[in-house]
CSV table of C-alpha atoms and ligand atoms in Angstrom, one decimal:
chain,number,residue,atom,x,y,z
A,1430,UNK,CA,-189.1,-55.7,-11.8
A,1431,UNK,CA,-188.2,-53.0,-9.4
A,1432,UNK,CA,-190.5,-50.1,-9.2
A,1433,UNK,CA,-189.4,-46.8,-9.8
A,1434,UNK,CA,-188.7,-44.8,-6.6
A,1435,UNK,CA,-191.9,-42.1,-6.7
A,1436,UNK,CA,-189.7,-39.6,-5.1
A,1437,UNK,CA,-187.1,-39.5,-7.7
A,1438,UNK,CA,-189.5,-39.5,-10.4
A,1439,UNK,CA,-190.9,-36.3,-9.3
A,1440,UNK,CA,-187.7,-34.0,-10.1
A,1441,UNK,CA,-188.0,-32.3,-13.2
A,1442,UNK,CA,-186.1,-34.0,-16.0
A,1443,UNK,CA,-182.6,-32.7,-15.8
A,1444,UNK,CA,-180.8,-30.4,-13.4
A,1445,UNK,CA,-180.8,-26.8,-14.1
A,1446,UNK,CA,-177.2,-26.2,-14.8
A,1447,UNK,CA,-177.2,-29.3,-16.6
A,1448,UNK,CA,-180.2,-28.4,-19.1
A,1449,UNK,CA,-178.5,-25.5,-19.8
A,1450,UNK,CA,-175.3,-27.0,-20.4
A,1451,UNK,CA,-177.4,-28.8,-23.5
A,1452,UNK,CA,-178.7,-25.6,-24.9
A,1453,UNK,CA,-175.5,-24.4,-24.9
A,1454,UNK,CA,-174.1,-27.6,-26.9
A,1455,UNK,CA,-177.4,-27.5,-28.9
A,1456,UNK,CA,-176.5,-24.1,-29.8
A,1457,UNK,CA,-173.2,-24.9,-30.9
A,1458,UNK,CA,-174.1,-28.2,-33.3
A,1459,UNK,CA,-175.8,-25.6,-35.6
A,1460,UNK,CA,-173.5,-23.1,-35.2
A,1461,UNK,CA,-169.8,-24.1,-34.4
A,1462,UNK,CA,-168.2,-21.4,-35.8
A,1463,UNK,CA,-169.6,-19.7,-32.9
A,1464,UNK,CA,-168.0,-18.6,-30.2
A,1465,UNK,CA,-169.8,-18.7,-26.8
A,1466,UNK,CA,-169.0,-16.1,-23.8
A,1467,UNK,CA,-169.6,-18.3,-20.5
A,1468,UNK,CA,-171.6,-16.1,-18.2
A,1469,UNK,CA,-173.4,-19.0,-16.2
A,1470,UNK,CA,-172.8,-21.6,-13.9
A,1471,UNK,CA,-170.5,-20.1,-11.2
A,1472,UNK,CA,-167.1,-21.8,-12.0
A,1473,UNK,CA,-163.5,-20.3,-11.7
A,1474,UNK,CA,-161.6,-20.2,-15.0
A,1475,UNK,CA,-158.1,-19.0,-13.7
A,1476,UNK,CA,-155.8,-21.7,-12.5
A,1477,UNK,CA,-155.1,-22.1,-8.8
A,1478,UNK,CA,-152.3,-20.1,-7.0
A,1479,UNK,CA,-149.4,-21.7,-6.9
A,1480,UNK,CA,-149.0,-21.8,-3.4
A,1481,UNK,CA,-152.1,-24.2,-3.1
A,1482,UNK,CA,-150.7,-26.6,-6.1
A,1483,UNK,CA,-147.7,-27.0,-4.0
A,1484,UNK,CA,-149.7,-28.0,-0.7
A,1485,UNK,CA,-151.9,-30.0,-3.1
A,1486,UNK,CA,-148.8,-31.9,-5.1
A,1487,UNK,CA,-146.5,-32.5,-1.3
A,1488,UNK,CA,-149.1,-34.8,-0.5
A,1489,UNK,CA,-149.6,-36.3,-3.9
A,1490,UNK,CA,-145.9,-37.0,-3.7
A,1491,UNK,CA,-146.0,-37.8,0.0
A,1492,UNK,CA,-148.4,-40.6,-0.6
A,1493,UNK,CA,-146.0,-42.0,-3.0
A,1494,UNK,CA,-143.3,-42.7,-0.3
A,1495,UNK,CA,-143.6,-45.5,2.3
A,1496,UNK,CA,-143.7,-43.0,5.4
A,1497,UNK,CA,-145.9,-40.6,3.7
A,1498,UNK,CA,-148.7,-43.1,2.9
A,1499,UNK,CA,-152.2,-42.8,4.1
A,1500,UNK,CA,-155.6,-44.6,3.5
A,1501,UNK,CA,-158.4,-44.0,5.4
A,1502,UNK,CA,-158.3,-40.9,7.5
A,1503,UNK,CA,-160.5,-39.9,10.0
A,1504,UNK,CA,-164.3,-39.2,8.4
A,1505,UNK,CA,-164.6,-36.0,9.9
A,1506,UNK,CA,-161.1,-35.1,8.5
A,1507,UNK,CA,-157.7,-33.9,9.4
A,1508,UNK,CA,-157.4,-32.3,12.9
A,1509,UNK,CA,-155.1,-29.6,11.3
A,1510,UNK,CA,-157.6,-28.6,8.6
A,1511,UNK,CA,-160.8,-28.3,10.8
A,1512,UNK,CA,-158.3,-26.5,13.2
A,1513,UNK,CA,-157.4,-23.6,10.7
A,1514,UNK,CA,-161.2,-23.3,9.4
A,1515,UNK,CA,-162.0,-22.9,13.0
A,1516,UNK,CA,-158.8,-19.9,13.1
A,1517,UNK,CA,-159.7,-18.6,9.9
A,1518,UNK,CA,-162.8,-18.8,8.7
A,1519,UNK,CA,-164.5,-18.4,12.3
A,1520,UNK,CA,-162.2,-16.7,14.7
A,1521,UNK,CA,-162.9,-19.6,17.2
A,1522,UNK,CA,-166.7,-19.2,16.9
A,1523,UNK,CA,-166.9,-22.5,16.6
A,1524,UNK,CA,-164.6,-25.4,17.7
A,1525,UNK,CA,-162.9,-27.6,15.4
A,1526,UNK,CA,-164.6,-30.6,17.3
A,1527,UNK,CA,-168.0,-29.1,15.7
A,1528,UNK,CA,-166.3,-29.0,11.7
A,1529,UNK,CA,-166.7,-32.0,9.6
A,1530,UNK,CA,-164.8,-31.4,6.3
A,1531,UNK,CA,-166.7,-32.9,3.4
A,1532,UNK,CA,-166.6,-33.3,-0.5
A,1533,UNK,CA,-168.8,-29.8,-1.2
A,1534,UNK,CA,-172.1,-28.3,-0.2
A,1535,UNK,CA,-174.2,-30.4,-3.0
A,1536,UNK,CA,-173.3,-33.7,-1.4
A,1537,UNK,CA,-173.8,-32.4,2.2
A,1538,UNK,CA,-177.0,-30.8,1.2
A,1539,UNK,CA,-177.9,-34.8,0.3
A,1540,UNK,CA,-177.0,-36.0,4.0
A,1541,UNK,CA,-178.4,-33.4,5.6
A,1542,UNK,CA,-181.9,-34.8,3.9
A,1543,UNK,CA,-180.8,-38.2,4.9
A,1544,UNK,CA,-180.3,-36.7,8.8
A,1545,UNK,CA,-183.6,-34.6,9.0
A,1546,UNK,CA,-185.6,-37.5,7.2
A,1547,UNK,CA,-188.8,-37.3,4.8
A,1548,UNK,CA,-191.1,-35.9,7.5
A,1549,UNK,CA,-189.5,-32.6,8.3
A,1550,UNK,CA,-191.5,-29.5,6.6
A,1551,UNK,CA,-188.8,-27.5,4.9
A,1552,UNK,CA,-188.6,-23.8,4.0
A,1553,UNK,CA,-186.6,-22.1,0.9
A,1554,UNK,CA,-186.4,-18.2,0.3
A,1555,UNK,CA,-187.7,-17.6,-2.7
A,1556,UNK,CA,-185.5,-17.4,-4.8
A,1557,UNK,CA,-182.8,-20.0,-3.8
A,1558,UNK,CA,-180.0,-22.5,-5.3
A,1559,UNK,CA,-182.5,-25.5,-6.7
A,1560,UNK,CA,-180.4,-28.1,-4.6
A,1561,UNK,CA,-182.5,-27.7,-1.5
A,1562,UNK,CA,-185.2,-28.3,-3.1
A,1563,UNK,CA,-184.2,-31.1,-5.3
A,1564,UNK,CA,-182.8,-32.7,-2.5
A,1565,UNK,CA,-185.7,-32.8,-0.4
A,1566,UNK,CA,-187.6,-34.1,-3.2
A,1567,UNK,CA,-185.6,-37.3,-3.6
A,1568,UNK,CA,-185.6,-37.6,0.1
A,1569,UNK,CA,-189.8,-37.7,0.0
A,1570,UNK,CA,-190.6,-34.7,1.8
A,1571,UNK,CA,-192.4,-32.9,-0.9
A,1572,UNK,CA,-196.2,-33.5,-2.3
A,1573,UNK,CA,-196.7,-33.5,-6.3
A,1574,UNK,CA,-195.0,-30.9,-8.3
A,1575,UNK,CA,-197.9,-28.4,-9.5
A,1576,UNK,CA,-197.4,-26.8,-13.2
A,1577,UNK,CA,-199.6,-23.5,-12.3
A,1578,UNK,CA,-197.4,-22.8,-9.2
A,1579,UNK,CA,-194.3,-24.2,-10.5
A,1580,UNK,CA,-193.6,-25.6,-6.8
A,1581,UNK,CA,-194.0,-28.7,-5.1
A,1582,UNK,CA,-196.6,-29.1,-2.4
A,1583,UNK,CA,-195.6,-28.9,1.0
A,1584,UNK,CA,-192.4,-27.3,0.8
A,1585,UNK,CA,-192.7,-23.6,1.9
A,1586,UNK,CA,-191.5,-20.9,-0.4
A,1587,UNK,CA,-191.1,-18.1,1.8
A,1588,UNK,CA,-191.1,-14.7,-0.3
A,1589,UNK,CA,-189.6,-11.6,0.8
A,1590,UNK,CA,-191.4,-8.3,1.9
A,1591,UNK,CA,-191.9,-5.0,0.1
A,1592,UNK,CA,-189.2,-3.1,1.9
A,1593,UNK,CA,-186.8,-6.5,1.4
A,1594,UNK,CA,-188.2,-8.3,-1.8
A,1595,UNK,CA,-185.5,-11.0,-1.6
A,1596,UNK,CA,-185.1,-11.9,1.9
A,1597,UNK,CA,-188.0,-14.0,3.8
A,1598,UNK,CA,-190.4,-12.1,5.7
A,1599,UNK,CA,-191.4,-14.2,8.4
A,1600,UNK,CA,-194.3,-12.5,9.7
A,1601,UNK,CA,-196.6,-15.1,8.0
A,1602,UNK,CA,-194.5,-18.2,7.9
A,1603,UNK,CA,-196.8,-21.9,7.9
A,1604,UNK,CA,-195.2,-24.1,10.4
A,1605,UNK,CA,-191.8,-25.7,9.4
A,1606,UNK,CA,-189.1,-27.5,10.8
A,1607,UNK,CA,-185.9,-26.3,8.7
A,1608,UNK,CA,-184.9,-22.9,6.4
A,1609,UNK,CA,-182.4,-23.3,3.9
A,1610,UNK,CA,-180.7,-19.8,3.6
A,1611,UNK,CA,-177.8,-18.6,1.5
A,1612,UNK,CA,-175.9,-15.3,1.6
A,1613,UNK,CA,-174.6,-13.5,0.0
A,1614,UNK,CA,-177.8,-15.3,-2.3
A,1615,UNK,CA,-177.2,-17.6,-5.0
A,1616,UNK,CA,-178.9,-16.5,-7.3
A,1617,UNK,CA,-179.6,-12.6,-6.3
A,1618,UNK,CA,-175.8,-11.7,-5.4
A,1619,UNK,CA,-177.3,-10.1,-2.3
A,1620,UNK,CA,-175.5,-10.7,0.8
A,1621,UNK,CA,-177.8,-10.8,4.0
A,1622,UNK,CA,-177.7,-7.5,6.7
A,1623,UNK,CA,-176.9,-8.3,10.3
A,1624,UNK,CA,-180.0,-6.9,11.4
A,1625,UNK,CA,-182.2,-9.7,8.8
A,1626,UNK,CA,-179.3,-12.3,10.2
A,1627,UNK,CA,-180.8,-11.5,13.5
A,1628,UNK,CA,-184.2,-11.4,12.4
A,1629,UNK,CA,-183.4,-14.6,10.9
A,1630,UNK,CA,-181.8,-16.5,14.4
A,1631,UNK,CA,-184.7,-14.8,16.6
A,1632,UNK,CA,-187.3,-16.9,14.1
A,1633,UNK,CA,-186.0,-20.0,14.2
A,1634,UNK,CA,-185.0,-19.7,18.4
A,1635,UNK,CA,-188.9,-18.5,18.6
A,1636,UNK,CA,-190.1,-21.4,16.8
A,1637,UNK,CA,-188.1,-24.0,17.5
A,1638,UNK,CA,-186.6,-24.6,13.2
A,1639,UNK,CA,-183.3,-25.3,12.2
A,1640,UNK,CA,-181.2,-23.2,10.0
A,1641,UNK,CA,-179.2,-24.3,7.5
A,1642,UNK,CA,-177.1,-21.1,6.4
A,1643,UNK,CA,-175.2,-22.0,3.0
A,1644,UNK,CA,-172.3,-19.6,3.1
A,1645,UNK,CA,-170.7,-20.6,-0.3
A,1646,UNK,CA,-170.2,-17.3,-1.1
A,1647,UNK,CA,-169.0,-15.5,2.2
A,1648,UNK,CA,-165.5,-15.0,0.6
A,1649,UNK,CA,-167.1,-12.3,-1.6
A,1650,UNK,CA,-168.0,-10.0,1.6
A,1651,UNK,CA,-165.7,-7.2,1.6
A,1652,UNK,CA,-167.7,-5.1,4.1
A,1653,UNK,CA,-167.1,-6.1,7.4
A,1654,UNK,CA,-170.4,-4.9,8.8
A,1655,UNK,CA,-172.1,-8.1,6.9
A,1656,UNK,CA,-171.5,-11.0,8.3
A,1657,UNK,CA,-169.4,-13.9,6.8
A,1658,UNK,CA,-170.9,-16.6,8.9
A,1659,UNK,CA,-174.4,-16.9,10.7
A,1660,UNK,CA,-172.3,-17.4,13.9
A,1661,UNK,CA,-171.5,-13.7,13.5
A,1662,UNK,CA,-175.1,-13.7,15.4
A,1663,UNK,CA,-175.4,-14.5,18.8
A,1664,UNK,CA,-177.8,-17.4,20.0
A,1665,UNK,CA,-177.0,-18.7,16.3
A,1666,UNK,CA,-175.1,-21.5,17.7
A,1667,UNK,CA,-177.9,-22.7,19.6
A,1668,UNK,CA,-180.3,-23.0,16.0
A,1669,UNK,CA,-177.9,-22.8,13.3
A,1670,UNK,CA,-176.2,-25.8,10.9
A,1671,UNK,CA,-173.8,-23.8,8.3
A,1672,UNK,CA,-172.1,-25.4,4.9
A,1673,UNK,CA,-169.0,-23.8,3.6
A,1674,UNK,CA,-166.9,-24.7,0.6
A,1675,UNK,CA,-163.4,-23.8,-0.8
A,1676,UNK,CA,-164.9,-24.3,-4.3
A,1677,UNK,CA,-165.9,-20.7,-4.5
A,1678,UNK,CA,-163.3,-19.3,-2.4
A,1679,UNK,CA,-160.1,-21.0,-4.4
A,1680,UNK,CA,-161.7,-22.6,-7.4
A,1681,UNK,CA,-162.0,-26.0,-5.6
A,1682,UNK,CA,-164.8,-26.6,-7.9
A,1683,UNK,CA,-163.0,-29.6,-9.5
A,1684,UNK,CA,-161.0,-30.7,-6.4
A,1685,UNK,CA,-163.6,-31.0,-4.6
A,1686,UNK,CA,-163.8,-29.9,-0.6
A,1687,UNK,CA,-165.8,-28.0,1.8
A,1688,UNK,CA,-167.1,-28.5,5.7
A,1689,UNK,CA,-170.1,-28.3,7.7
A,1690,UNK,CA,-170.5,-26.9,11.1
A,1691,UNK,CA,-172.6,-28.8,13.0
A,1692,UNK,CA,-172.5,-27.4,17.1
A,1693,UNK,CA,-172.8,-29.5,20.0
A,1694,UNK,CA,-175.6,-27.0,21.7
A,1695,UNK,CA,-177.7,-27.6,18.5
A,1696,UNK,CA,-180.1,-30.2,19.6
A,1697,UNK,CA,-183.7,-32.0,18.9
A,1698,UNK,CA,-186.5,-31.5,20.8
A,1699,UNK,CA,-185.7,-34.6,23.1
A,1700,UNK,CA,-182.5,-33.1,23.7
A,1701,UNK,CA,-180.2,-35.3,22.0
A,1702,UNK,CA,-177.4,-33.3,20.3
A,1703,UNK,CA,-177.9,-33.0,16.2
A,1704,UNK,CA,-173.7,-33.7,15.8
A,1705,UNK,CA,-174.1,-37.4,17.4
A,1706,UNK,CA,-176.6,-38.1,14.7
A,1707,UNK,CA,-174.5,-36.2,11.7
A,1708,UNK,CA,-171.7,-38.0,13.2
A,1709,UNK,CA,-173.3,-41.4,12.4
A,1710,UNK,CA,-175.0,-40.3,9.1
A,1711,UNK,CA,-171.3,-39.3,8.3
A,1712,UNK,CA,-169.9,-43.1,8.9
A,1713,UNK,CA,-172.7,-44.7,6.8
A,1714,UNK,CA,-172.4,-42.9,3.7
A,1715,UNK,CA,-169.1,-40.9,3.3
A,1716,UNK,CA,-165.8,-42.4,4.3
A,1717,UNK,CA,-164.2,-38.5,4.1
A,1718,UNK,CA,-162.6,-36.0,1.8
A,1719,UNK,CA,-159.5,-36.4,-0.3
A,1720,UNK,CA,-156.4,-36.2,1.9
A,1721,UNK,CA,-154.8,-34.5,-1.2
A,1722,UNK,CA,-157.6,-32.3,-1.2
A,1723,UNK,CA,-157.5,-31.3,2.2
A,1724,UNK,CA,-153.9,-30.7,2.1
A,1725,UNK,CA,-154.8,-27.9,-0.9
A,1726,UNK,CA,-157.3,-26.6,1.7
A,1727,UNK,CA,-154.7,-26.2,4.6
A,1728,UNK,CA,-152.8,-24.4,1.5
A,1729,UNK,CA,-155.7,-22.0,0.6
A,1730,UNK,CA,-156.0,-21.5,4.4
A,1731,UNK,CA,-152.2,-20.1,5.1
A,1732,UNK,CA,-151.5,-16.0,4.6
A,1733,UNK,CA,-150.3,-16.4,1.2
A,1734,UNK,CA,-153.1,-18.8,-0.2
A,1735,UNK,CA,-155.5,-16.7,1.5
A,1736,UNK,CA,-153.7,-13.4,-0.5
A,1737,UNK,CA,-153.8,-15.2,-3.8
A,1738,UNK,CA,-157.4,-16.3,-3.3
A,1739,UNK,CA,-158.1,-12.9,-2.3
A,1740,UNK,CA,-156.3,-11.5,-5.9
A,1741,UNK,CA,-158.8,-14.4,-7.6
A,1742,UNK,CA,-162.3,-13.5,-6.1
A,1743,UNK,CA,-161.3,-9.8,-6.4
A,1744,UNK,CA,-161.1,-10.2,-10.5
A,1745,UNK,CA,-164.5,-12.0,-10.2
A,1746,UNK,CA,-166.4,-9.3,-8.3
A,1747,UNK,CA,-164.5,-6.4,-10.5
A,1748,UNK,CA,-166.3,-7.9,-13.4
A,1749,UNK,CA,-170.1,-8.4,-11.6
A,1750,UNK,CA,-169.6,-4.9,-11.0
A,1751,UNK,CA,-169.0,-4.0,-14.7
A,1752,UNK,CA,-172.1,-6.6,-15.8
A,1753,UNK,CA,-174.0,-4.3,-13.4
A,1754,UNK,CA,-172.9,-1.1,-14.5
A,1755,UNK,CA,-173.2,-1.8,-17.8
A,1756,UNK,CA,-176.9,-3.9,-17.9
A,1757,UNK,CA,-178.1,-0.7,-15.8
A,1758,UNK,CA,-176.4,1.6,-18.2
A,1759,UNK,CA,-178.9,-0.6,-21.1
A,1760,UNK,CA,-181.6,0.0,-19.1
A,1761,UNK,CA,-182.0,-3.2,-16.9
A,1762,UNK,CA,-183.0,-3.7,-13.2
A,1763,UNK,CA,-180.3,-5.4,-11.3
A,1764,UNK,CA,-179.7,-6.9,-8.4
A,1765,UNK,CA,-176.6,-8.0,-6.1
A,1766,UNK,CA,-173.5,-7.9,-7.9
A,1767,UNK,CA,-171.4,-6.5,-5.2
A,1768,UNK,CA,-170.3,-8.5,-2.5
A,1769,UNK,CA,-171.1,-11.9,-4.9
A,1770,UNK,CA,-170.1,-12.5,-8.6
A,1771,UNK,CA,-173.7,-12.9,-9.3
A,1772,UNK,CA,-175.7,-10.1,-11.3
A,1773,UNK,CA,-179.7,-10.7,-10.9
A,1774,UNK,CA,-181.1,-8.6,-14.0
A,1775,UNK,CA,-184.8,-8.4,-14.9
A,1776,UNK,CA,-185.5,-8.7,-18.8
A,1777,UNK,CA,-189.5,-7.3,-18.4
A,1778,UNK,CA,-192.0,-8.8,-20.7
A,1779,UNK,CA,-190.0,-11.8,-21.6
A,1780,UNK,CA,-190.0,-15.8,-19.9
A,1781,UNK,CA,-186.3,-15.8,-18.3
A,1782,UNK,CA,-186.3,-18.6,-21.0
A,1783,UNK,CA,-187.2,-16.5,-23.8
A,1784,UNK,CA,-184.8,-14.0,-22.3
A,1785,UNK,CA,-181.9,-16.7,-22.4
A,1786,UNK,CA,-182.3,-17.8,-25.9
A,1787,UNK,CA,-182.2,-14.3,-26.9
A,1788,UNK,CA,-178.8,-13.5,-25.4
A,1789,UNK,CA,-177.6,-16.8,-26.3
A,1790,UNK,CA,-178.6,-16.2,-29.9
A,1791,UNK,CA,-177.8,-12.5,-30.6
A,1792,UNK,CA,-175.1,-12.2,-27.9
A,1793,UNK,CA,-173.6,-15.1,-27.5
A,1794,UNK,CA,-173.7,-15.1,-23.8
A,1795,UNK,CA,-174.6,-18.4,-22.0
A,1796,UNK,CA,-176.6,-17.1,-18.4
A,1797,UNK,CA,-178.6,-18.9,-16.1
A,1798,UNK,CA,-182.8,-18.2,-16.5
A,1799,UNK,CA,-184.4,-16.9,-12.7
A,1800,UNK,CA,-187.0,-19.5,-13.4
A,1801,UNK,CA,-184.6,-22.2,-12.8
A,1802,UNK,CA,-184.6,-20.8,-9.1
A,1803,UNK,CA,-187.7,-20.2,-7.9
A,1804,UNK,CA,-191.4,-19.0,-9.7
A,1805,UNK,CA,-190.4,-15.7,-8.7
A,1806,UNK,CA,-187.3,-15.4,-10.9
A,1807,UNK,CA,-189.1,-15.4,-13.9
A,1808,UNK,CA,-188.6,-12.5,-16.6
A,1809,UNK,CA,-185.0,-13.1,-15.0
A,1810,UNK,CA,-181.7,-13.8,-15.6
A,1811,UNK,CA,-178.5,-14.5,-13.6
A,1812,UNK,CA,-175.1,-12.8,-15.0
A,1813,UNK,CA,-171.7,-14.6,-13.4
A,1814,UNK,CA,-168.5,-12.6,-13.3
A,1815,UNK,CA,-166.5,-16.0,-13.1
A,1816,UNK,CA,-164.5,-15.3,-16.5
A,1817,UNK,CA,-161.9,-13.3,-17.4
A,1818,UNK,CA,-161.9,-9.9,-17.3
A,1819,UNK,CA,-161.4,-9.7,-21.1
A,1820,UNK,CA,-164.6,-11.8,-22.2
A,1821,UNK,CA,-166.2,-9.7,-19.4
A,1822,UNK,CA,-165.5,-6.8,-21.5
A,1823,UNK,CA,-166.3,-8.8,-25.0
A,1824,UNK,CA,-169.5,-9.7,-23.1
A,1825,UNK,CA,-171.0,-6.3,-22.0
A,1826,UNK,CA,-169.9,-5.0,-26.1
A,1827,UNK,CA,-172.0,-8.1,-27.5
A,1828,UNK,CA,-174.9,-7.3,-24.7
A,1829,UNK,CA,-174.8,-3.2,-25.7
A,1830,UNK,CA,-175.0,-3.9,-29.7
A,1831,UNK,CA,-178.1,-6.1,-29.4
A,1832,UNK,CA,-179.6,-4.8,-26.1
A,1833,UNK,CA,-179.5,-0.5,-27.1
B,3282,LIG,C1,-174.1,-22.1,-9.6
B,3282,LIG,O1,-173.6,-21.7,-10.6
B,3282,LIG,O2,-175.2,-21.6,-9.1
B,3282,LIG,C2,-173.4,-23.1,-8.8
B,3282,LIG,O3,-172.1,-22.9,-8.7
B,3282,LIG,C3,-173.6,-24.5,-9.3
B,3282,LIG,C4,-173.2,-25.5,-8.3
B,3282,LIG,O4,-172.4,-25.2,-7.5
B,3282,LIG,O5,-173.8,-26.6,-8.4
């Protein structure tokens, strides 16, 4: 018989979102009449504007006629798309040579492990989305997991600093070879300063690491002093690998498309450029995105699709800031919440476990336990403003009978 692959049977037994997602259900077997306020994993729950059905149904209908049928397309995807990202997203920052549209960050975060290989020393901020670790764990690059610590040897937790206790300080970092960094943070809602952006870029040019800068949630930032991209920092280019995804930004979640920017100055230590490499991990293991999904994405990227996302993520972020408002109001430390749908509330002298049950049971609010993200997020939980604004409000009465 085959042996079981060591690597994969070091991941924990389910994925976070998913283990929840069976404590909800458990939940509901015993009590179905029951019913649940989702608070948790970050998904939209309005439909998508209508101007990005209609770019996403013309090519469903173009691929039904003889002129308008396409197979294969080009892996990196449709010149047009990576074009308008390039416009958009990046006001020509980067070049659309340097984009490679994909299915989501989760499944790039899997090739990027297969490009930088088992024997490259990783870093996470502590606290950060579980993929990048999980990822690196099936790849082999992390030692046994330890139940004291609650990490896996090898991998490099970086904490944060008094003044800044949720972004890395790097003035005692081991030495690594790539940071995995999100902002604004999943799970802490806060988005990243310019000034740690260019602490950040300075790091990694000083030492010689790779960044990879998860900007899932960039379409939150309504200040324009934070930046929306790492490119926003100069000599980023030269350091910097970024994943962005229109799940978050037009509740692609289901339809499945994002990109990665890979730039052609970003290169090993031999020199060879990084974006020949990606290019040929891209071939072997993903034969590109949906065209019907990347015409949805030139949809969300026009003025109106951009205006209607707008009006979505808007709704989202009005009802973070009521969660914060009111779990302050109750009493509760929290975090972020501003320019992310993500509220990061301490529940003090509980497990974020024991804290989860609790609301689950008396409040009837599914959320996401800090523990799930890091050793440091325990006695935490993680409040999403994805609903509508309605069960919002249902959600902060439940929380304000049983929490005052
Ligand atoms: C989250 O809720 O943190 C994420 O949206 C889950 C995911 O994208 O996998």
């Amino acid at each position: 018989m085959v042996k079981r692959n060591p690597h994969v049977a070091k991941l924990k037994d389910s994925y976070l979102f998913e283990t929840v997602e069976q404590r909800k259900q458990d939940f509901l077997a015993k009590h179905p009449q029951v019913t649940l306020i989702n608070l948790g994993i970050g998904d939209f729950v309005h439909p998508l504007p209508k101007s990005v059905a209609a770019g996403l149904s013309a090519m469903a209908e173009n691929l039904s006629t003889p002129s308008g049928f396409k197979g294969y397309g080009p892996k990196e995807g449709d010149k047009k798309l990576r074009c308008r990202i390039a416009d958009v997203l990046y006001s020509q920052r980067v070049a659309p040579e340097e984009i490679q549209i994909s299915d989501g960050i989760l499944p790039s975060l899997g090739r990027l492990q297969v490009l930088l290989g088992a024997n490259t020393i990783i870093a996470v901020q502590e606290l950060s989305y579980p993929a990048y670790v999980d990822t690196a764990v099936v790849i082999g690059q992390s030692f046994d997991f330890d139940q004291n610590t609650q990490r896996y040897g090898r991998i490099v937790y970086m904490k944060g600093s008094a003044k800044s206790p949720f972004f890395p300080d790097f003035s005692d970092v081991p030495r690594i070879d790539v940071i995995y960094l999100c902002s604004p943070n999943n799970p802490t809602g806060i988005a990243a300063t310019k000034e740690q952006l260019t602490e950040l870029v300075a790091f990694a040019r000083d030492r010689k690491v790779i960044i990879v800068y998860d900007a899932a949630y960039s379409s939150y930032i309504r200040d324009s002093e934070i930046p929306k991209s790492i490119y926003e920092i100069e000599g980023a280019n030269d350091v910097a690998i970024e994943l962005g995804s229109f799940s978050k930004m037009a509740g692609f979640t289901g339809v499945r498309l994002g990109w990665s920017v890979v730039p052609k100055t970003l290169r090993y230590d031999d020199g060879t450029p990084i974006s020949s490499d990606w290019s040929n991990v891209y071939s072997r293991l993903f034969n590109g995105a949906s065209n019907i999904a990347q015409a949805g994405g030139l949809a969300v990227l026009s003025s109106k699709g951009q205006e209607e996302c707008r009006q979505l993520t808007d709704n989202y972020l009005k009802n973070a800031r009521s969660l914060k408002d009111a779990l302050s109001s109750m009493g509760h430390q929290c975090f972020g919440g501003i320019h992310c749908p993500y509220v990061w509330t301490h529940f003090p002298g509980c497990s974020s476990w024991e804290a989860f049950d609790n609301i689950l049971e008396n409040a009837h609010i599914v959320t996401i336990p800090g523990i799930g993200f890091g050793p440091s997020g325990e006695g935490f939980l993680r409040f999403s403003g994805f609903n509508d604004a309605s069960k919002v409000e249902q959600a902060i009465e439940n929380l304000s009978a049983f929490l005052t």
